[in-house]
Coordinates of C-alpha atoms and ligand atoms in Angstrom, one line a residue:
Chain A
M188 CA 0.0 0.0 0.0
N189 CA 1.2 3.5 -0.7
L190 CA 1.0 5.6 2.5
Q191 CA 2.4 8.8 1.1
P192 CA 0.1 11.6 1.4
V193 CA -1.5 12.8 -1.7
S194 CA -0.5 16.3 -2.4
T195 CA -3.5 18.4 -3.3
P196 CA -2.9 21.6 -5.2
T197 CA -3.6 24.4 -2.7
V198 CA -4.1 28.1 -3.2
P199 CA -1.6 30.1 -1.2
P200 CA -3.3 31.9 1.7
W201 CA -2.2 35.4 0.6
L202 CA -4.0 34.9 -2.7
L203 CA -7.1 33.7 -1.0
S204 CA -7.3 36.8 1.2
R205 CA -6.6 39.1 -1.8
L206 CA -9.4 37.3 -3.6
R207 CA -11.7 37.7 -0.7
D208 CA -10.9 41.5 -0.4
L209 CA -11.6 41.9 -4.1
G210 CA -14.9 40.0 -3.8
Y211 CA -16.1 42.3 -1.0
T212 CA -15.1 45.4 -3.0
L213 CA -17.0 44.1 -6.0
L214 CA -20.0 43.3 -3.9
G215 CA -20.0 46.8 -2.5
L216 CA -19.7 48.3 -6.0
S217 CA -22.6 46.2 -7.3
L218 CA -24.8 47.2 -4.4
L219 CA -24.1 50.8 -5.2
L220 CA -24.8 50.2 -8.8
S221 CA -28.1 48.5 -8.0
V222 CA -29.2 51.4 -5.8
W223 CA -28.3 53.8 -8.6
W224 CA -30.1 51.7 -11.1
L225 CA -33.2 51.4 -8.9
G226 CA -33.2 55.2 -8.5
G227 CA -32.9 55.7 -12.2
Y228 CA -35.7 53.2 -12.8
L229 CA -38.1 54.9 -10.3
I230 CA -37.3 58.4 -11.9
A231 CA -37.9 57.1 -15.4
N232 CA -41.3 55.6 -14.5
E233 CA -42.6 58.6 -12.6
P234 CA -44.2 61.1 -15.1
T235 CA -43.1 64.2 -13.1
T236 CA -39.5 63.2 -13.0
Q237 CA -39.2 61.5 -16.4
A238 CA -37.1 64.4 -17.8
F239 CA -34.3 63.4 -15.4
A240 CA -34.0 59.8 -16.8
G241 CA -30.4 60.6 -17.9
F242 CA -29.3 60.0 -14.3
A243 CA -29.8 56.3 -14.6
P244 CA -26.6 54.2 -15.1
S245 CA -27.9 52.9 -18.5
A246 CA -27.5 56.5 -19.8
A247 CA -24.8 57.8 -17.6
L248 CA -22.2 55.0 -18.0
P249 CA -22.1 55.2 -21.8
E250 CA -21.9 59.0 -21.5
A251 CA -19.0 58.6 -19.1
W252 CA -17.2 56.4 -21.6
R253 CA -17.8 59.0 -24.3
L254 CA -16.4 61.8 -22.1
I255 CA -13.3 59.7 -21.6
V256 CA -12.6 58.6 -25.2
T257 CA -13.4 62.0 -26.8
G258 CA -11.0 63.8 -24.5
V259 CA -13.8 66.0 -23.1
L260 CA -13.0 64.7 -19.6
L261 CA -9.3 65.5 -20.0
D262 CA -10.1 69.0 -21.1
S263 CA -12.2 69.6 -18.0
A264 CA -10.0 67.7 -15.6
L265 CA -6.7 69.3 -16.4
P266 CA -7.5 72.9 -15.4
S267 CA -9.1 71.5 -12.2
L268 CA -6.0 69.4 -11.4
E269 CA -3.8 72.3 -12.0
R270 CA -5.8 74.4 -9.5
I271 CA -5.7 71.6 -7.0
F272 CA -1.9 71.2 -7.5
F273 CA -1.2 74.9 -7.0
G274 CA -3.6 75.2 -4.1
L275 CA -2.0 72.2 -2.3
L276 CA 1.5 73.4 -3.2
W277 CA 0.9 76.9 -1.6
A278 CA -0.8 75.2 1.4
A279 CA 2.2 73.0 1.9
L280 CA 4.7 75.8 1.4
V281 CA 3.0 77.8 4.1
A282 CA 1.9 75.0 6.4
V283 CA 5.1 73.0 6.8
P284 CA 7.4 75.9 7.9
V285 CA 4.7 77.4 10.1
G286 CA 3.8 74.0 11.5
I287 CA 7.4 73.4 12.4
L288 CA 7.8 76.7 14.1
V289 CA 4.5 76.2 16.0
G290 CA 5.6 72.7 16.9
V291 CA 9.0 73.9 18.2
S292 CA 8.0 76.9 20.1
S293 CA 5.4 76.6 22.9
V294 CA 5.1 80.4 23.0
L295 CA 4.2 80.6 19.4
R296 CA 1.8 77.7 20.0
Q297 CA 0.0 79.7 22.7
I298 CA -0.1 82.8 20.6
T299 CA -1.5 81.1 17.5
G300 CA -3.5 78.3 19.0
F301 CA -6.9 80.1 19.4
S302 CA -6.7 82.0 16.2
F303 CA -5.8 79.0 14.1
Q304 CA -8.6 76.9 15.6
L305 CA -11.0 79.7 14.9
L306 CA -9.9 80.1 11.3
R307 CA -9.9 76.4 10.7
M308 CA -13.6 76.2 11.6
V309 CA -14.5 78.7 8.9
S310 CA -15.8 76.9 5.8
P311 CA -13.4 77.6 3.0
L312 CA -16.3 78.6 0.8
A313 CA -17.1 81.4 3.2
W314 CA -14.0 83.1 1.9
M315 CA -15.4 83.3 -1.6
P316 CA -16.4 87.0 -1.5
V317 CA -13.0 87.8 0.0
A318 CA -11.3 85.7 -2.7
V319 CA -13.2 87.4 -5.5
L320 CA -12.3 90.9 -4.1
A321 CA -8.7 90.1 -3.4
F322 CA -7.7 88.3 -6.6
S323 CA -7.8 89.8 -10.1
T324 CA -8.2 86.4 -11.8
W325 CA -10.8 83.7 -11.2
D326 CA -8.0 81.2 -11.2
G327 CA -6.3 83.0 -8.4
A328 CA -9.5 83.2 -6.4
I329 CA -10.1 79.4 -6.7
I330 CA -6.5 78.5 -5.8
F331 CA -6.9 80.8 -2.8
L332 CA -10.1 78.9 -1.7
I333 CA -8.3 75.6 -2.1
F334 CA -5.4 76.9 -0.1
M335 CA -7.7 78.0 2.7
A336 CA -9.2 74.5 2.8
A337 CA -5.9 72.7 2.5
V338 CA -3.6 74.7 4.8
W339 CA -5.0 73.6 8.2
P340 CA -4.7 69.8 8.1
I341 CA -1.1 70.0 6.9
L342 CA -0.3 72.7 9.5
F343 CA -1.8 70.9 12.5
S344 CA -0.3 67.5 11.6
T345 CA 3.1 69.1 11.1
A346 CA 3.0 70.9 14.4
F347 CA 1.8 67.8 16.2
A348 CA 4.5 65.6 14.6
V349 CA 7.3 68.0 15.6
Q350 CA 6.1 67.8 19.2
R351 CA 6.1 64.1 19.1
I352 CA 9.7 63.6 18.0
D353 CA 11.5 61.6 20.7
P354 CA 13.6 64.2 22.7
V355 CA 16.5 61.7 22.9
Y356 CA 16.9 62.1 19.1
F357 CA 17.7 65.7 19.6
K358 CA 20.1 64.9 22.3
V359 CA 21.9 62.5 20.0
A360 CA 22.1 65.1 17.3
R361 CA 23.4 67.8 19.6
N362 CA 25.9 65.4 21.1
L363 CA 27.2 64.4 17.6
G364 CA 27.7 68.1 16.8
A365 CA 24.8 68.7 14.5
S366 CA 24.3 72.3 13.2
P367 CA 20.7 73.7 13.2
W368 CA 20.6 73.0 9.5
A369 CA 21.7 69.4 9.8
N370 CA 19.2 69.0 12.6
L371 CA 16.4 70.1 10.3
K372 CA 17.6 68.1 7.3
R373 CA 18.6 64.9 9.1
L374 CA 16.2 64.8 12.0
V375 CA 13.2 67.0 11.9
L376 CA 12.2 66.8 8.3
P377 CA 12.5 63.0 7.9
A378 CA 10.8 62.5 11.3
I379 CA 7.8 64.4 10.3
T380 CA 7.5 63.5 6.6
P381 CA 5.0 60.7 7.2
D382 CA 2.7 63.1 9.1
I383 CA 3.1 65.8 6.5
L384 CA 2.0 63.4 3.9
A385 CA -0.9 62.2 6.1
G386 CA -1.9 65.8 6.5
L387 CA -1.6 66.4 2.8
R388 CA -3.9 63.4 2.2
L389 CA -6.6 65.0 4.5
S390 CA -6.0 68.3 2.7
L391 CA -6.5 66.7 -0.7
G392 CA -9.8 65.3 0.5
V393 CA -11.1 68.7 1.6
A394 CA -9.6 70.5 -1.4
W395 CA -11.2 68.1 -3.9
I396 CA -14.6 68.7 -2.2
V397 CA -14.1 72.5 -2.3
L398 CA -13.0 72.5 -5.9
V399 CA -16.3 71.9 -7.5
P400 CA -18.3 74.6 -5.9
A401 CA -15.3 77.0 -6.2
E402 CA -15.4 76.4 -9.9
Y403 CA -19.0 77.6 -10.1
L404 CA -17.2 81.0 -9.8
G405 CA -16.6 82.8 -13.1
V406 CA -14.2 80.4 -14.7
T407 CA -15.1 78.7 -18.0
S408 CA -13.1 75.5 -17.5
G409 CA -12.8 72.7 -15.0
L410 CA -14.9 69.9 -13.6
G411 CA -17.1 72.3 -11.5
Y412 CA -17.8 74.4 -14.6
A413 CA -18.6 71.3 -16.6
I414 CA -21.1 70.1 -14.1
N415 CA -22.8 73.5 -13.9
D416 CA -22.8 73.7 -17.7
A417 CA -24.4 70.2 -18.0
R418 CA -27.1 71.3 -15.7
D419 CA -27.8 74.5 -17.7
I420 CA -28.1 72.5 -21.0
L421 CA -30.2 69.8 -19.2
A422 CA -27.7 67.1 -20.1
Y423 CA -28.5 64.9 -17.1
D424 CA -26.6 61.9 -18.4
M425 CA -23.5 64.0 -18.6
L426 CA -24.1 65.5 -15.2
A427 CA -24.3 62.0 -13.6
A428 CA -21.3 60.8 -15.6
L429 CA -19.3 63.8 -14.3
V430 CA -20.3 63.1 -10.7
L431 CA -19.1 59.6 -11.2
L432 CA -15.8 60.6 -12.8
I433 CA -15.1 63.3 -10.2
G434 CA -15.3 60.5 -7.6
V435 CA -13.0 58.3 -9.6
I436 CA -10.4 60.9 -10.1
G437 CA -10.5 61.9 -6.4
Y438 CA -10.1 58.3 -5.5
T439 CA -7.1 57.9 -7.8
L440 CA -5.4 61.0 -6.4
D441 CA -5.9 59.7 -2.9
A442 CA -4.5 56.3 -3.9
I443 CA -1.4 58.0 -5.2
L444 CA -0.9 59.7 -1.9
V445 CA -1.4 56.5 0.0
A446 CA 1.3 54.9 -2.1
L447 CA 3.6 57.9 -1.3
I448 CA 2.9 57.6 2.4
R449 CA 3.7 53.9 2.2
H450 CA 6.9 54.7 0.4
F451 CA 8.1 57.4 2.9
G452 CA 6.5 55.9 6.0
W453 CA 9.3 54.7 8.2
Q454 CA 7.0 54.4 11.2
R455 CA 4.7 51.6 10.2
G456 CA 7.4 49.0 9.7
A457 CA 8.2 50.0 6.1
Chain B
M96 CA 44.5 58.8 24.1
G97 CA 41.6 59.3 26.5
A98 CA 40.9 62.3 28.5
S99 CA 40.7 63.0 32.2
I100 CA 37.6 64.4 33.8
Q101 CA 37.6 66.9 36.7
I102 CA 34.3 67.4 38.3
D103 CA 34.5 70.4 40.6
K104 CA 31.7 71.3 43.2
L105 CA 29.0 70.6 40.6
T106 CA 25.6 71.8 41.7
H107 CA 22.4 71.7 39.8
R108 CA 18.8 73.0 40.4
F109 CA 16.1 72.6 37.9
H110 CA 14.4 75.8 39.2
K111 CA 16.0 78.8 40.6
Y112 CA 14.7 78.4 44.1
A113 CA 14.3 74.7 44.2
T114 CA 16.5 72.6 46.4
P115 CA 19.4 71.3 44.3
V116 CA 19.2 67.9 42.7
I117 CA 22.9 67.6 42.9
R118 CA 25.1 69.5 45.4
D119 CA 28.9 70.0 45.5
F120 CA 29.7 66.9 43.6
S121 CA 33.5 66.7 43.2
L122 CA 35.4 63.8 41.6
E123 CA 38.4 63.2 39.4
I124 CA 38.6 60.5 36.8
S125 CA 42.0 59.9 35.1
A126 CA 42.4 59.4 31.4
G127 CA 41.5 56.0 30.1
Q128 CA 39.9 55.0 33.5
S129 CA 36.3 53.8 33.9
L130 CA 34.0 54.9 36.6
A131 CA 30.6 53.4 37.4
I132 CA 28.0 55.4 39.3
I133 CA 25.3 53.7 41.3
G134 CA 22.6 55.1 43.5
E135 CA 18.9 55.1 44.3
S136 CA 16.5 56.0 41.5
G137 CA 16.0 59.7 41.3
C138 CA 19.3 60.6 43.0
G139 CA 20.5 62.6 40.0
K140 CA 22.7 60.1 38.1
S141 CA 21.3 61.0 34.7
T142 CA 21.4 64.7 35.5
L143 CA 25.0 64.4 36.5
L144 CA 25.8 62.5 33.2
H145 CA 24.0 65.1 31.2
M146 CA 26.2 67.8 32.7
L147 CA 29.3 65.8 31.9
A148 CA 28.1 65.6 28.3
G149 CA 27.3 69.3 28.2
L150 CA 23.7 68.6 27.4
T151 CA 22.7 70.3 30.7
Q152 CA 24.4 73.4 32.0
P153 CA 25.1 73.1 35.8
S154 CA 23.8 75.9 38.1
G155 CA 27.2 75.9 39.9
G156 CA 30.6 74.4 39.7
C157 CA 32.2 73.0 36.6
V158 CA 33.2 70.1 34.6
R159 CA 36.6 70.0 32.8
I160 CA 37.5 67.3 30.3
Q161 CA 41.3 67.3 29.7
D162 CA 41.4 70.8 31.2
K163 CA 38.8 72.1 28.7
R164 CA 35.7 73.4 30.4
V165 CA 32.6 71.6 29.2
C166 CA 30.1 74.3 28.0
R167 CA 28.2 72.4 25.3
P168 CA 27.9 69.0 23.8
H169 CA 30.8 67.8 21.8
P170 CA 31.4 64.6 19.8
E171 CA 34.6 64.1 21.8
W172 CA 32.5 63.4 24.9
N173 CA 29.7 61.2 23.8
M174 CA 26.7 59.9 25.5
M175 CA 24.9 56.6 25.0
F176 CA 21.3 56.3 26.3
Q177 CA 19.2 53.6 27.7
S178 CA 17.4 53.4 24.3
P179 CA 19.7 53.1 21.3
A180 CA 18.0 56.2 19.8
L181 CA 18.8 55.2 16.2
Y182 CA 17.0 57.2 13.6
P183 CA 14.4 54.8 12.2
W184 CA 14.3 56.6 8.8
L185 CA 18.0 55.9 8.2
S186 CA 19.8 52.7 7.5
V187 CA 22.3 51.3 10.0
E188 CA 25.2 52.6 8.0
Q189 CA 23.7 56.1 7.7
N190 CA 23.1 56.1 11.5
V191 CA 26.7 55.2 12.2
A192 CA 27.8 57.9 9.7
L193 CA 25.7 60.7 11.4
G194 CA 28.5 62.1 13.7
L195 CA 31.0 62.1 10.8
E196 CA 28.5 63.8 8.6
F197 CA 27.6 66.4 11.2
T198 CA 31.3 67.2 11.9
G199 CA 32.2 67.4 8.2
Q200 CA 34.5 64.4 8.2
T201 CA 33.2 63.1 4.9
R202 CA 36.5 61.9 3.6
G203 CA 36.9 58.2 4.1
L204 CA 33.5 58.1 5.7
K205 CA 32.4 54.8 4.0
A206 CA 35.5 53.0 5.2
R207 CA 35.2 54.4 8.7
V208 CA 31.6 53.3 9.0
A209 CA 32.5 49.8 7.7
E210 CA 35.3 49.6 10.2
M211 CA 33.1 50.6 13.1
L212 CA 30.4 48.1 12.1
E213 CA 33.1 45.4 11.9
L214 CA 34.3 46.4 15.4
V215 CA 30.8 45.8 16.9
G216 CA 30.3 42.6 14.9
L217 CA 27.6 43.9 12.5
A218 CA 29.7 44.2 9.3
E219 CA 26.9 42.4 7.3
R220 CA 24.0 44.5 8.5
G221 CA 24.9 48.0 7.2
R222 CA 22.0 48.1 4.8
A223 CA 19.4 47.0 7.4
R224 CA 16.9 49.3 9.0
P225 CA 17.3 49.7 12.8
H226 CA 14.0 48.1 13.6
D227 CA 15.0 44.9 11.7
L228 CA 17.7 44.4 14.4
S229 CA 17.4 43.0 17.9
G230 CA 17.7 45.3 20.9
G231 CA 21.3 44.2 21.5
Q232 CA 22.2 44.7 17.9
Q233 CA 20.6 48.2 18.0
Q234 CA 22.7 49.1 21.0
R235 CA 25.8 47.9 19.2
V236 CA 25.0 50.2 16.3
A237 CA 24.6 53.1 18.8
L238 CA 28.0 52.1 20.1
A239 CA 29.4 52.2 16.6
R240 CA 27.8 55.6 16.0
S241 CA 29.5 56.9 19.2
L242 CA 32.9 55.3 18.4
A243 CA 32.9 56.6 14.8
V244 CA 33.7 60.2 15.9
S245 CA 36.8 58.9 17.9
P246 CA 35.5 60.1 21.3
E247 CA 37.9 60.6 24.3
V248 CA 35.1 60.0 26.7
I249 CA 32.0 57.8 26.5
L250 CA 29.1 58.4 29.0
L251 CA 26.7 55.6 29.3
D252 CA 23.3 56.0 31.0
E253 CA 22.0 52.5 31.8
P254 CA 22.7 51.5 28.2
F255 CA 22.1 47.8 28.7
S256 CA 19.2 47.7 31.1
A257 CA 16.7 46.9 28.4
L258 CA 18.6 43.8 27.2
D259 CA 18.4 40.2 28.3
A260 CA 21.1 38.9 30.7
F261 CA 23.2 37.1 28.1
T262 CA 23.3 40.0 25.7
R263 CA 24.0 42.4 28.5
R264 CA 27.0 40.4 29.8
A265 CA 28.4 40.1 26.2
L266 CA 28.1 43.9 25.6
Q267 CA 29.6 44.7 29.0
R268 CA 32.7 42.8 28.0
E269 CA 32.8 44.2 24.5
V270 CA 32.5 47.8 25.6
T271 CA 35.1 47.4 28.3
Q272 CA 37.4 45.8 25.8
I273 CA 36.9 48.4 23.1
A274 CA 37.4 51.2 25.7
H275 CA 40.6 49.7 26.8
D276 CA 41.9 49.2 23.3
H277 CA 41.2 52.8 22.4
G278 CA 42.1 54.3 25.7
I279 CA 38.6 55.8 26.1
T280 CA 37.5 57.1 29.5
L281 CA 34.2 55.6 30.5
V282 CA 31.5 56.9 32.9
L283 CA 28.7 54.4 33.4
V284 CA 25.5 54.9 35.3
T285 CA 23.9 51.6 36.2
H286 CA 21.4 49.9 38.5
D287 CA 23.3 46.6 38.3
I288 CA 26.0 46.1 40.9
D289 CA 27.6 43.3 38.9
E290 CA 27.7 45.5 35.8
A291 CA 29.5 48.1 37.8
L292 CA 32.1 45.6 39.0
I293 CA 32.6 44.0 35.6
M294 CA 33.2 47.3 33.8
A295 CA 34.7 49.8 36.2
D296 CA 38.0 50.7 37.8
Q297 CA 36.1 52.7 40.4
V298 CA 32.5 52.7 41.6
A299 CA 30.9 55.9 43.0
V300 CA 27.9 55.5 45.3
M301 CA 25.6 58.4 45.2
G302 CA 23.1 59.5 47.9
R303 CA 20.1 61.6 47.2
N304 CA 18.3 64.7 48.3
P305 CA 20.5 66.3 47.2
G306 CA 22.6 64.1 45.1
T307 CA 26.1 63.8 46.5
L308 CA 29.0 61.5 46.4
R309 CA 28.7 59.2 49.4
S310 CA 31.6 56.8 48.8
L311 CA 34.1 55.6 46.3
L312 CA 35.3 52.1 45.9
D313 CA 38.4 50.9 44.0
V314 CA 37.9 47.8 42.0
S315 CA 41.4 46.4 41.5
L316 CA 40.6 43.2 39.7
A317 CA 42.1 42.2 36.4
Y318 CA 40.0 42.3 33.2
P319 CA 38.0 40.3 32.1
R320 CA 36.4 39.9 35.4
D321 CA 34.5 36.8 36.6
P322 CA 31.5 37.3 38.9
K323 CA 32.2 33.8 40.3
E324 CA 35.6 34.7 41.7
P325 CA 35.8 35.1 45.5
A326 CA 37.5 38.5 45.2
F327 CA 34.6 39.7 43.0
K328 CA 32.1 38.4 45.4
A329 CA 33.8 40.1 48.3
L330 CA 33.7 43.4 46.4
R331 CA 30.0 42.9 45.6
D332 CA 29.2 42.4 49.3
E333 CA 31.2 45.5 50.1
L334 CA 29.4 47.6 47.5
M335 CA 26.0 46.2 48.5
S336 CA 26.6 47.3 52.1
R337 CA 27.7 50.7 51.0
F338 CA 24.8 51.1 48.8
H339 CA 22.4 50.1 51.6
D340 CA 24.1 52.5 54.0
S341 CA 23.5 55.3 51.5
V342 CA 19.9 54.3 51.1
S343 CA 19.2 54.1 54.8
L344 CA 21.0 57.3 55.3
N345 CA 18.7 58.9 52.7
S346 CA 15.6 57.8 54.5
A347 CA 17.0 59.0 57.8
V348 CA 17.8 62.3 56.2
T349 CA 14.4 62.5 54.6
A350 CA 12.7 61.6 57.8
C351 CA 14.1 64.4 59.8
G352 CA 14.2 66.8 56.9
V353 CA 17.9 67.6 57.2
A354 CA 19.9 67.9 54.1
A355 CA 23.1 66.0 54.6
D356 CA 25.9 67.1 52.4
D357 CA 29.0 67.1 54.5
G358 CA 31.7 64.6 54.8
S359 CA 30.2 63.0 57.9
C360 CA 27.8 61.1 55.7
V361 CA 30.5 59.2 53.8
V362 CA 30.5 55.6 54.9
S363 CA 34.0 54.5 55.3
S364 CA 35.1 51.2 53.9
A365 CA 35.3 48.2 56.1
Ligands
ATP504 N1 13.7 68.3 33.6 C1 13.5 68.2 35.0 N2 12.8 69.2 35.6 C2 12.6 69.0 37.0 N3 13.1 68.0 37.7 C3 13.8 67.0 37.1 C4 14.0 67.1 35.7 N4 14.7 66.0 35.3 C5 14.9 65.3 36.5 N5 14.3 65.9 37.5 C6 14.4 65.5 39.0 O1 15.7 65.4 39.3 C7 16.0 64.2 40.1 C8 17.1 63.4 39.5 O2 16.7 62.9 38.3 P1 17.6 61.9 37.4 O3 16.9 61.6 36.2 O4 18.9 62.5 37.3 O5 17.7 60.7 38.4 P2 18.4 59.3 38.2 O6 19.3 59.1 39.3 O7 19.0 59.2 36.8 O8 17.2 58.3 38.3 P3 17.0 56.9 37.6 O9 17.9 55.9 38.3 O10 15.5 56.5 37.9 O11 17.2 57.0 36.2 C9 14.7 63.5 40.2 O12 14.1 63.7 41.5 C10 13.8 64.1 39.1 O13 12.5 64.1 39.5
MG505 MG1 18.4 58.1 35.0

């Protein structure tokens, strides 16, 4: 008799768990799609709302495809992405140095603490009239609004990260003869990079939300403008398609930042 | 080769009107010697070591290393802490290179780093990340980082207390050996009486409230020392009794509220 165990082909466990994760994601997506489809079905069968039938996936999905392949999406998204980029850039350029100063100096922390918390709680869109007055171009105004939304998460996470640096790291640097510049370059900046990126991720989320209403302002380009335009010309399939695509682009941007955080994240066992 | 240390009437208060944590502490350590400091928790050992390193400025008295007054930290008198305090965002090699980089000794840096890692037995692990190493290996890297800048004095604040007994014994021998080979003066703060007797030429017993030197014991045993030898055991008993005397003295002092800082408190050797 042959007593050797029969080797059965087994699926490696990591693949199994990946497959399960994918399965859940797909399940969630199809649930979302069914709700969307059901809504569209109800709208189409109700005489008073029939005009909005374009919202249904059957109309919006082909329209989304058309927007992608004809390059219309790209034409709208590029100006928006540019505004987001500059808004976030300015926010980071201001928030990181200020955050470091606030994190280092307890006096500065006390001076700014209340004002910053107050300003943070103001909806970025409340700055709209100010932005319009202060900036000669619409683009400038929109970038300012994005800046106002994006500056706080980066500033607070930077300041907090600086305070959390292990004091013994500073002792080591001082003991080994580090200049202030070396201290910043070798110790402070690398130590807080993961938190700056985490703050940037939060900022991106808010900025992406603020972008669309900000683009209702006078500009004639961008995703917000395109949505407004679709509404004006009663192109509801296009409107629904744009909503979907804004979500997809936002998700992609977030995923890129998550990848960056993973790459620079020394804390979480990288 | 090595540097002598003169501690002259060192006094320290953390607040202007507080009772001093350390009062009139005077001691001389000759070049290439090793001194261990033991004493109750909170008696000011770490504070003393920080002042020797120039990381804390004393309120009174002064420290001279090779006749140079210690005013600020300097790579030539180097401190090692209870935690290895390696920068987790740098590789092992980069951590070892820190002091060389900070002090601008970039010529031959690679070779120096390799030499140091070889010396602490981690030649193969230069590319690793600190958290991929064991606690003992991390403390070895910290040692290599200290040694890389060719210090005259190494100050150790309970550097092995987080390690298991075997690793601790091995590192005690290695550090002692390396210090002898390079003529480095060692000052070691420890809670472990055997550690003091294995590593030091002299053991200082500190009392507390305020921190003063209570007694000084010469350890005239040949290296490497064996805790099982009768002479070692005799010294251990002697040190134990001196330590207990200093502790009971402390409680007596605390009980009647008298600060004892004069010579009468010194317990003479048996
Ligand atoms: N930054 C500080 N501000 C005020 N008091 C302090 C400060 N650091 C230490 N102390 C006090 O000074 C005393 C001595 O502290 P130190 O850390 O030097 O003791 P230690 O002998 O190293 O103790 P341990 O053996 O527990 O490490 C303690 O009573 C402590 O509370
Ligand atoms: Mg201590």
